[in-house]
Amino acid sequence: MRYLVLLFLPFTAIFLQSTLFSFYTINGALPDIVLVTVACYAILNGARKGAAYGFLCGLLEDLYLGRFIGINALAKGLTAYIIGSLQGNVFRENILVGVLGVVIATLINSGFLFVLNLLNMELFHFDTIIFHALLYQNIYNVLIAVPVYVWFYHSSRHGILGLTGER
Amino acid sequence: MFRIFKNKCFWLFFAIFIFSLIMINFTSSAREDITIVEKLIRDLYTPLQSGVSEFRDNCAALPVLFSDKKLLSTQIGELKKEIEQLSLENQALREYEAEAKRLKELVEFKDATLESYDLLAASVIARSPNNWNKTLVINRGSKNGVEKDMAVISPDGLVGRVGSVSKNSAHISLISDRELAVGAVLQESRETGGIVEGIGNSGLLRMINIPYYSSIKKGDRVVTSGLSLTYPSGIDIGFVEEILKEPNGLLLSATVKPAVDFNKLEEVLVITGYRPQLENDKAEE
């Protein structure tokens, strides 16, 4: 059941991003709910499990998009590994940890995507609009991170996800 | 220091990393077709996305029920006047069309207007789920005759081209996407050689390769040149907003505002029966 829920989350996130949220953008920027889910999971479950989950969620997103398969998988996997590494040093009960984790994850993920796009000769016009999009995406992600982290934390402690973090 | 190389996890991570890089390289948008797994995932999403799209359309119709009757009757009056004006304009245009046809027959000019293509109407059911790509998803797929690289238009102008197709849906790459480039001409002066490409997040387009002696000016209408295997000629792309000098001094570039508002697109038309002029000529030979 736990794995079914974990599979259902990115599936629903992609569905919401491509439909509901695509019509309600903040200054043209979409949230990355898949990343929010991955970051919350990584904070609560550690680097290795976070990386594996991030990679699989990114892969699902890549397969849906149908081009450059592996780009989101790699970016989200690596981001989750870095965020998950903080697990032993932070106070997970504090919601601010979740929010800050998502902010850092958004920045790291965008950095990885940028580098991977460049590596793939996807050179584009580097302008400040990218930074604006990143700023607004961060605001959107933070708004979504609050309920998602609370749900993740409670489901991991007492609910369907059951805490299995690395100690 | 080298202890890390004895770690199995490190090698697993390394193998996944290399495998992913290879996969990214092999799955660029230039590939012929998407895999069965991708098609399955998309077809799984299509009914859900269609449902949301229909629900949204129904909700959009609701406010009409509560609108002010006076306001509605004024709007109806205005629209009736507009219809009358357009009907008159249509009559005149029909005359011009008949005249143009007669003249074309006289000079044996091959017809390449939009009327000569097969158009397939489709609804936009979803959009790109991230900020990096500019795509739309439509509710028509391979079972409706949609194929990769077909041009997609709206009544306002060029939207983009079909990027990939599954059985029940197709992903459309917008002209504002960085990956797309379209051959373009200025409608009035018919100056050729320009290429319009997407800039990305700004939603604007950039026209490059314009010679320095070009008479291009702000407000000029940019249309497709037809010098490609994908886009027919004469489709509106946008309007010139700003003209810039390239550093080499020999060429100009221009910022183009798209004729289509991509954020408000709800229905599009896929050109399914386009045969480029070059192919027609070859077939005749």
XYZ file of C-alpha atoms in Angstrom:
452
model
C 0.000 0.000 0.000
C 2.869 2.332 0.916
C 4.467 1.894 -2.513
C 1.135 2.420 -4.258
C 0.727 5.757 -2.463
C 4.302 6.728 -3.333
C 3.611 5.916 -7.009
C 0.281 7.731 -6.941
C 1.864 10.973 -5.645
C 4.102 11.880 -8.633
C 1.428 10.624 -11.044
C -1.101 13.012 -9.496
C 1.485 15.802 -9.283
C 2.177 15.654 -13.053
C -1.558 15.541 -13.735
C -2.198 18.633 -11.583
C 0.777 20.519 -13.035
C -0.327 19.900 -16.625
C -3.983 20.768 -16.037
C -5.086 22.775 -13.003
C -1.850 24.643 -12.197
C -1.027 25.374 -15.859
C -4.042 27.697 -15.914
C -3.172 29.372 -12.611
C 0.476 30.339 -12.895
C 2.244 32.997 -10.795
C 3.681 35.429 -13.365
C 3.850 32.610 -15.878
C 5.712 30.252 -13.527
C 4.424 26.778 -12.721
C 5.057 24.999 -9.439
C 7.071 21.765 -9.407
C 4.883 19.571 -7.223
C 6.907 16.476 -8.139
C 10.001 18.178 -6.723
C 8.125 19.260 -3.588
C 7.048 15.633 -3.048
C 10.565 14.342 -3.652
C 12.158 16.930 -1.318
C 9.693 16.158 1.504
C 10.296 12.421 1.063
C 14.084 12.891 1.065
C 14.071 15.018 4.256
C 12.103 12.335 6.082
C 13.701 9.221 4.586
C 17.334 10.111 3.972
C 19.717 10.468 1.048
C 19.688 7.016 -0.569
C 15.959 6.401 -0.460
C 15.360 10.015 -1.425
C 17.690 9.712 -4.415
C 16.004 6.505 -5.607
C 12.530 8.026 -5.226
C 13.634 11.285 -6.859
C 15.121 9.395 -9.807
C 11.951 7.359 -10.360
C 9.658 10.409 -10.048
C 11.838 12.347 -12.494
C 11.815 9.382 -14.866
C 8.005 9.319 -14.835
C 8.003 13.042 -15.674
C 10.522 12.470 -18.482
C 8.489 9.617 -19.942
C 5.405 11.826 -19.920
C 7.270 14.717 -21.598
C 8.864 12.378 -24.135
C 12.119 14.173 -24.781
C 15.554 14.055 -23.164
C 14.520 11.113 -21.020
C 16.677 11.032 -17.908
C 17.207 14.775 -17.528
C 14.597 15.233 -14.782
C 15.405 11.795 -13.359
C 19.058 12.764 -12.866
C 18.310 16.275 -11.614
C 15.689 15.139 -9.108
C 17.715 12.100 -7.997
C 20.813 14.205 -7.284
C 18.765 16.968 -5.643
C 17.034 14.458 -3.370
C 20.418 12.944 -2.436
C 21.739 16.347 -1.332
C 18.546 17.293 0.526
C 18.329 13.830 2.096
C 21.920 14.161 3.386
C 20.652 16.862 5.748
C 18.325 14.359 7.426
C 20.526 13.577 10.432
C 21.336 17.235 11.141
C 17.904 18.828 11.119
C 14.889 18.906 13.365
C 12.296 17.217 11.139
C 9.361 18.104 13.402
C 9.776 21.757 12.448
C 7.770 22.704 9.395
C 10.382 25.343 8.517
C 12.799 22.509 7.780
C 10.416 21.235 5.106
C 9.893 24.692 3.636
C 13.620 25.524 3.587
C 14.367 22.068 2.161
C 11.982 22.753 -0.723
C 13.515 26.200 -1.370
C 17.023 24.721 -1.502
C 15.793 21.760 -3.589
C 14.207 24.134 -6.138
C 17.484 26.030 -6.526
C 19.628 22.887 -6.770
C 17.231 21.175 -9.185
C 17.170 24.229 -11.480
C 20.977 24.360 -11.375
C 21.256 20.690 -12.372
C 18.674 21.123 -15.153
C 20.562 24.128 -16.461
C 23.894 22.270 -16.527
C 22.346 19.143 -18.081
C 20.677 21.257 -20.773
C 24.018 22.870 -21.556
C 25.772 19.486 -21.642
C 23.190 18.347 -24.122
C 23.928 21.276 -26.441
C 20.572 22.763 -25.568
C 22.129 26.203 -25.524
C 19.522 28.857 -25.110
C 19.355 32.575 -24.731
C 20.430 33.100 -21.175
C 18.326 35.940 -19.856
C 16.986 37.161 -16.549
C 13.567 35.701 -17.340
C 14.905 32.327 -16.203
C 15.725 33.833 -12.807
C 12.280 35.428 -12.595
C 10.662 32.071 -13.360
C 12.853 30.462 -10.702
C 11.876 33.092 -8.126
C 8.149 32.697 -8.764
C 8.444 28.920 -8.902
C 10.088 29.020 -5.494
C 7.206 31.072 -4.059
C 4.687 28.648 -5.565
C 6.622 25.617 -4.313
C 6.795 27.033 -0.770
C 3.008 27.544 -0.724
C 2.510 23.931 -1.758
C 5.295 22.616 0.486
C 3.488 23.582 3.715
C 0.499 21.187 3.412
C 2.547 18.542 1.564
C 5.263 18.432 4.280
C 2.691 18.340 7.096
C 0.908 15.450 5.365
C 4.197 13.631 4.671
C 5.379 14.057 8.263
C 2.141 12.803 9.814
C 1.773 9.944 7.317
C 5.364 8.915 7.992
C 4.905 9.001 11.791
C 1.409 7.649 12.219
C -0.093 7.032 8.807
C 0.131 5.185 5.564
C 3.769 5.940 4.731
C 5.307 4.589 7.986
C 8.689 6.087 8.969
C 11.663 4.117 7.659
C 14.333 6.805 7.727
C 18.068 6.132 7.827
C 19.462 6.739 11.290
C 40.849 9.095 -0.415
C 40.308 6.180 -2.820
C 38.082 4.357 -0.333
C 35.049 5.696 -2.149
C 35.933 3.595 -5.230
C 35.471 0.430 -3.153
C 31.944 1.489 -2.276
C 29.307 -0.489 -4.257
C 26.815 2.371 -3.955
C 29.256 4.735 -5.629
C 29.552 2.468 -8.651
C 25.789 2.007 -8.802
C 25.319 5.786 -8.727
C 28.020 6.196 -11.365
C 26.446 3.562 -13.654
C 22.996 5.184 -13.358
C 24.542 8.589 -14.037
C 26.292 7.431 -17.227
C 23.233 5.455 -18.362
C 21.048 8.545 -17.867
C 23.412 10.760 -19.866
C 23.362 8.266 -22.739
C 19.557 8.082 -22.561
C 19.250 11.883 -22.618
C 21.426 12.002 -25.706
C 19.443 9.334 -27.549
C 16.001 10.721 -26.761
C 16.242 14.238 -28.158
C 13.194 15.628 -29.911
C 14.701 14.710 -33.291
C 13.938 11.005 -32.864
C 11.309 9.492 -35.138
C 8.822 8.137 -32.619
C 8.281 7.795 -28.876
C 8.454 4.390 -27.139
C 5.479 2.194 -26.175
C 6.006 3.018 -22.475
C 5.719 6.760 -23.182
C 2.618 6.206 -25.313
C 1.026 4.113 -22.551
C 1.721 6.762 -19.885
C 0.261 9.510 -22.087
C -2.836 7.492 -22.952
C -3.324 6.927 -19.236
C -3.345 10.686 -18.658
C -5.466 11.659 -21.705
C -8.961 10.741 -20.358
C -8.189 12.459 -17.035
C -6.930 15.598 -18.757
C -9.921 15.615 -21.142
C -12.209 15.377 -18.112
C -10.608 18.401 -16.442
C -10.733 20.350 -19.712
C -14.471 19.614 -20.145
C -15.160 20.497 -16.522
C -13.335 23.803 -16.978
C -15.337 24.594 -20.126
C -18.600 23.876 -18.313
C -17.573 26.062 -15.372
C -16.629 28.884 -17.750
C -20.188 28.842 -19.087
C -21.721 29.213 -15.613
C -21.177 32.996 -15.074
C -23.384 33.671 -18.151
C -26.387 32.450 -16.145
C -25.830 35.133 -13.524
C -24.853 37.954 -15.873
C -26.784 41.168 -16.089
C -29.489 40.999 -18.801
C -28.905 44.596 -19.867
C -25.186 43.993 -20.297
C -25.869 40.841 -22.296
C -28.338 42.596 -24.623
C -25.796 45.400 -25.241
C -23.139 42.813 -26.017
C -25.519 40.986 -28.384
C -26.272 44.291 -30.138
C -22.565 45.030 -30.567
C -21.898 41.545 -31.883
C -24.764 41.835 -34.390
C -23.266 45.061 -35.718
C -19.885 43.369 -35.999
C -21.440 40.451 -37.889
C -23.054 42.866 -40.352
C -19.726 44.604 -40.943
C -17.922 41.292 -41.348
C -20.572 40.018 -43.780
C -20.020 43.070 -45.973
C -16.271 42.573 -45.759
C -16.757 38.896 -46.580
C -18.709 39.751 -49.731
C -15.918 41.972 -50.952
C -13.305 39.341 -50.092
C -15.255 36.654 -51.951
C -15.127 38.827 -55.034
C -11.371 39.246 -54.629
C -11.001 35.497 -54.099
C -12.852 34.677 -57.307
C -10.771 37.222 -59.172
C -7.541 35.813 -57.711
C -8.574 32.300 -58.711
C -9.274 33.394 -62.287
C -5.911 35.147 -62.492
C -4.102 32.138 -61.015
C -5.707 29.885 -63.604
C -4.576 32.274 -66.304
C -0.937 32.091 -65.188
C -1.205 28.396 -64.131
C -0.128 29.233 -60.583
C -0.251 26.283 -58.193
C -2.677 26.905 -55.375
C -1.111 26.872 -51.922
C -3.587 28.701 -49.733
C -4.891 27.431 -46.411
C -8.144 26.319 -48.056
C -6.296 23.599 -49.926
C -5.184 21.734 -46.778
C -7.060 19.271 -44.601
C -7.607 20.672 -41.139
C -8.384 18.645 -38.031
C -9.914 20.485 -35.068
C -8.621 19.555 -31.600
C -9.091 20.754 -28.035
C -6.211 21.713 -25.765
C -6.503 19.420 -22.740
C -3.224 20.095 -20.928
C -0.024 22.121 -20.973
C 3.606 21.523 -20.205
C 4.001 20.504 -16.542
C 7.261 22.449 -16.177
C 8.767 25.858 -16.918
C 11.488 24.596 -19.262
C 9.430 23.392 -22.222
C 6.565 25.106 -23.982
C 4.139 22.408 -25.052
C 0.418 21.773 -25.340
C -1.446 18.475 -25.258
C -4.393 17.994 -27.636
C -7.115 15.349 -27.593
C -6.307 13.996 -31.055
C -3.710 11.317 -31.689
C -2.509 8.749 -34.201
C -5.967 7.151 -34.426
C -7.273 10.486 -35.774
C -4.499 10.717 -38.363
C -2.174 13.063 -36.480
C 1.516 12.523 -37.259
C 4.789 13.937 -35.944
C 5.879 17.274 -37.462
C 2.429 18.294 -38.720
C 1.863 22.060 -38.464
C -0.645 23.325 -35.890
C -2.503 26.609 -36.315
C -5.333 28.594 -34.741
C -7.586 31.226 -36.344
C -5.056 33.844 -35.139
C -1.947 32.233 -36.636
C 0.779 29.631 -36.254
C 0.812 27.696 -32.985
C 3.640 25.198 -33.531
C 4.121 21.648 -34.720
C 3.316 18.164 -33.498
C 6.253 17.002 -31.381
C 5.138 13.473 -30.581
C 1.992 11.399 -30.902
C 0.312 8.665 -28.891
C -2.912 6.862 -29.771
C -5.324 9.397 -28.242
C -3.259 12.543 -27.776
C -0.429 14.579 -29.244
C 2.139 16.908 -27.706
C 2.494 20.188 -29.598
C 5.770 22.115 -29.425
C 4.922 25.817 -29.463
C 6.797 28.252 -31.715
C 7.855 30.020 -28.519
C 9.780 26.861 -27.545
C 13.555 27.163 -27.913
C 13.706 24.063 -30.095
C 11.552 25.364 -32.929
C 12.593 27.488 -35.904
C 10.292 28.625 -38.699
C 11.182 30.123 -42.086
C 9.524 33.542 -42.297
C 8.897 36.487 -44.622
C 7.529 39.970 -44.084
C 4.017 39.912 -45.494
C 4.101 43.281 -47.261
C 7.654 43.507 -48.587
C 7.977 39.683 -49.106
C 11.576 39.868 -47.933
C 12.799 36.322 -47.369
C 15.614 34.652 -45.510
C 14.470 35.307 -41.973
C 14.118 32.565 -39.395
C 11.808 32.924 -36.419
C 12.780 31.042 -33.261
C 11.501 30.855 -29.713
C 13.264 32.695 -26.913
C 11.746 30.651 -24.119
C 10.073 31.891 -20.979
C 9.327 35.433 -22.227
C 6.767 34.124 -24.726
C 8.287 36.363 -27.423
C 9.962 35.232 -30.633
C 13.157 36.303 -32.336
C 13.602 36.746 -36.065
C 17.202 36.272 -37.171
C 19.184 36.322 -40.439
C 17.647 39.581 -41.660
C 20.017 41.402 -44.044
C 21.149 44.870 -42.899
C 19.555 46.536 -45.959
C 16.120 45.123 -45.116
C 13.205 47.552 -44.976
C 11.837 45.846 -41.868
C 10.058 48.192 -39.463
C 8.142 48.016 -36.210
C 4.620 46.631 -36.626
C 5.388 44.616 -39.792
C 3.425 41.388 -40.056
C 5.583 38.242 -40.189
C 4.216 35.156 -41.966
C 5.548 31.689 -42.788
C 7.647 31.573 -45.943
C 6.597 28.066 -46.998
C 10.244 27.172 -47.636
C 10.068 24.154 -45.341
C 8.589 20.689 -45.335
C 6.428 21.413 -42.285
C 4.759 24.821 -42.527
C 2.644 26.031 -45.454
C 3.203 29.598 -46.594
C 1.199 32.639 -45.530
C 0.347 31.701 -41.950
C 0.571 34.588 -39.489
C 3.466 34.274 -37.037
C 3.380 37.674 -35.359
C 4.303 41.342 -35.497
C 7.727 42.992 -35.338
C 8.146 44.703 -31.991
C 11.800 45.732 -31.898
C 14.673 45.710 -34.397
C 18.236 45.085 -33.235
C 21.630 45.173 -34.948
C 23.704 42.015 -34.725
C 27.300 42.498 -33.460
C 28.778 41.669 -36.915
C 26.897 44.600 -38.472
C 25.824 42.582 -41.518
C 22.622 41.223 -40.131
C 19.653 42.426 -38.132
C 17.452 40.592 -35.699
C 13.962 41.457 -34.536
C 11.789 40.697 -31.558
C 8.439 39.360 -32.751
C 5.255 39.304 -30.693
C 3.328 36.116 -31.555
C -0.042 36.554 -33.253
C -1.415 33.793 -31.025
C -1.944 34.202 -27.285
C -0.670 30.800 -26.167
C -2.086 31.194 -22.661
C -5.639 31.472 -23.943
C -5.546 28.711 -26.537
C -8.403 26.274 -26.116
C -8.854 24.924 -29.618
C -6.346 24.407 -32.420
C -6.306 23.073 -35.986
C -3.827 20.436 -37.153
C -2.881 20.623 -40.835
C -3.091 16.952 -41.778
C -2.982 17.061 -45.559
C -0.074 19.341 -46.360
C 2.213 18.440 -49.236
C 5.039 20.907 -49.646
C 5.436 22.528 -53.070
C 8.829 20.848 -53.524
C 7.250 17.400 -53.141
C 4.405 18.296 -55.501
C 6.909 19.343 -58.143
C 8.885 16.115 -57.715
C 5.717 14.004 -57.963
C 4.742 15.738 -61.184
C 8.184 15.186 -62.699
